[in-house]
Amino acid sequence: MGSKLRIAVLASGGGTNLQSIIDGCSNGTIDGQIVTVISNNPDAGALARAANGGIAHQCIDHRQFTKRDDFDRAVIVALTENNVELVVLAGFMRIIGDRFLEAFPGRIMNIHPALLPAFPGLHVQQKALDYGTRFSGCTVHFVDGGVDTGPIIIQAVVPILDNDNEATLSARILEQEHKIYPQAIQWFAQGSITLNGRRVVINNGSEKEVAAQINPPLPDEQ
Ligand code: GAR
């Protein structure tokens, strides 16, 4: 095995996805090491999780920059100083500018709590509820110049139940986020990901079939 993939995690909030990646790196399901955690929010739970995990972390507060490009520059400096090979956005609530994209081409991933391309942007669990979709889910994708538009690596489908509210649906989706994000990162670390146009191809030798799901379920067959 070569050396471990050098990962940076960027997070603005509580950091449960960060935690799943910390755990994956420490239990060996991800052949990687988190070399730095960066937050734009000084109060982010993600920073406390990094501290607890003994992981280098810093806050780059976007409010101290008048231009987004200057904030991006500061983040890029922190990433390049740490020889980062993969940038993982985990609940990072800032748009990534062109300079940032050009610094890490094909090396920035994001997780989004909906089944893209449905419901890009913010408050998407509530939007799926309001729309009345029978399923939502989560998507790990590469980041490109649009909002939640990059090539999709893996998705998990989650049913929406009649008595769901934003909190219950978000929790059901998060549970799946914690499974698919570490897996996507591990595929990247293994070099199993190739791009064919917009289509991401995973060369991991798995021939498992994926079952269709129906919600509400059909009546049981007699
Ligand atoms: C997650 O649900 C993630 O998908 C979402 O923020 C939450 C962060 O939770 N990301 C976005 O909405 C990105 N636009 P966490 O801080 O517990 O990982």
PDB file of C-alpha atoms and ligand atoms in Angstrom, residues 11-18 46 49 90-93 110-113 121-125 138 148 170 173-174 177-178, ligand 1:
ATOM      1  CA  ALA A  11     -17.480  21.884   7.876  1.00  0.00           C
ATOM      2  CA  SER A  12     -19.719  24.664   9.170  1.00  0.00           C
ATOM      3  CA  GLY A  13     -21.982  22.822  11.596  1.00  0.00           C
ATOM      4  CA  GLY A  14     -22.300  19.982  14.050  1.00  0.00           C
ATOM      5  CA  GLY A  15     -19.915  17.710  12.224  1.00  0.00           C
ATOM      6  CA  THR A  16     -21.620  14.319  12.339  1.00  0.00           C
ATOM      7  CA  ASN A  17     -20.348  13.605   8.813  1.00  0.00           C
ATOM      8  CA  LEU A  18     -16.876  14.682   9.920  1.00  0.00           C
ATOM      9  CA  ALA A  46     -17.029  20.087  13.919  1.00  0.00           C
ATOM     10  CA  ARG A  49     -14.976  16.937  17.212  1.00  0.00           C
ATOM     11  CA  ALA A  90     -19.169  18.044   5.069  1.00  0.00           C
ATOM     12  CA  GLY A  91     -21.955  20.485   5.833  1.00  0.00           C
ATOM     13  CA  PHE A  92     -19.803  23.365   4.560  1.00  0.00           C
ATOM     14  CA  MET A  93     -22.228  26.203   3.927  1.00  0.00           C
ATOM     15  CA  ASN A 110     -19.644  17.363  -1.290  1.00  0.00           C
ATOM     16  CA  ILE A 111     -22.554  15.660   0.422  1.00  0.00           C
ATOM     17  CA  HIS A 112     -26.069  16.957  -0.082  1.00  0.00           C
ATOM     18  CA  PRO A 113     -29.184  15.856   1.846  1.00  0.00           C
ATOM     19  CA  GLY A 121     -29.578  24.458  -2.371  1.00  0.00           C
ATOM     20  CA  LEU A 122     -30.739  24.941   1.207  1.00  0.00           C
ATOM     21  CA  HIS A 123     -33.527  23.597   3.477  1.00  0.00           C
ATOM     22  CA  VAL A 124     -33.980  20.692   1.106  1.00  0.00           C
ATOM     23  CA  GLN A 125     -35.460  18.209   3.573  1.00  0.00           C
ATOM     24  CA  CYS A 138     -28.568  11.951   0.006  1.00  0.00           C
ATOM     25  CA  ASP A 148     -24.889  20.921  -6.234  1.00  0.00           C
ATOM     26  CA  SER A 170     -33.183  14.875   8.318  1.00  0.00           C
ATOM     27  CA  ILE A 173     -31.134  10.926   5.785  1.00  0.00           C
ATOM     28  CA  LEU A 174     -28.123  11.664   8.029  1.00  0.00           C
ATOM     29  CA  GLU A 177     -24.966  10.081   4.848  1.00  0.00           C
ATOM     30  CA  HIS A 178     -22.710   8.499   7.446  1.00  0.00           C
TER      31      HIS A 178
HETATM   32  C1  GAR B   1     -25.774  17.304   6.402  1.00  0.00           C
HETATM   33  O1  GAR B   1     -27.114  16.872   6.324  1.00  0.00           O
HETATM   34  C2  GAR B   1     -25.261  17.660   5.023  1.00  0.00           C
HETATM   35  O2  GAR B   1     -25.751  16.826   4.021  1.00  0.00           O
HETATM   36  C3  GAR B   1     -25.798  19.057   4.877  1.00  0.00           C
HETATM   37  O3  GAR B   1     -25.605  19.653   6.125  1.00  0.00           O
HETATM   38  C4  GAR B   1     -25.664  18.636   7.142  1.00  0.00           C
HETATM   39  C5  GAR B   1     -24.414  18.725   7.977  1.00  0.00           C
HETATM   40  O4  GAR B   1     -24.516  17.889   9.079  1.00  0.00           O
HETATM   41  N1  GAR B   1     -25.127  19.773   3.845  1.00  0.00           N
HETATM   42  C6  GAR B   1     -25.708  20.715   3.116  1.00  0.00           C
HETATM   43  O5  GAR B   1     -26.858  21.056   3.253  1.00  0.00           O
HETATM   44  C7  GAR B   1     -24.806  21.341   2.074  1.00  0.00           C
HETATM   45  N2  GAR B   1     -25.516  22.315   1.337  1.00  0.00           N
HETATM   46  P1  GAR B   1     -23.220  17.550   9.945  1.00  0.00           P
HETATM   47  O6  GAR B   1     -22.578  18.880  10.320  1.00  0.00           O
HETATM   48  O7  GAR B   1     -23.766  16.847  11.138  1.00  0.00           O
HETATM   49  O8  GAR B   1     -22.300  16.699   9.132  1.00  0.00           O
END
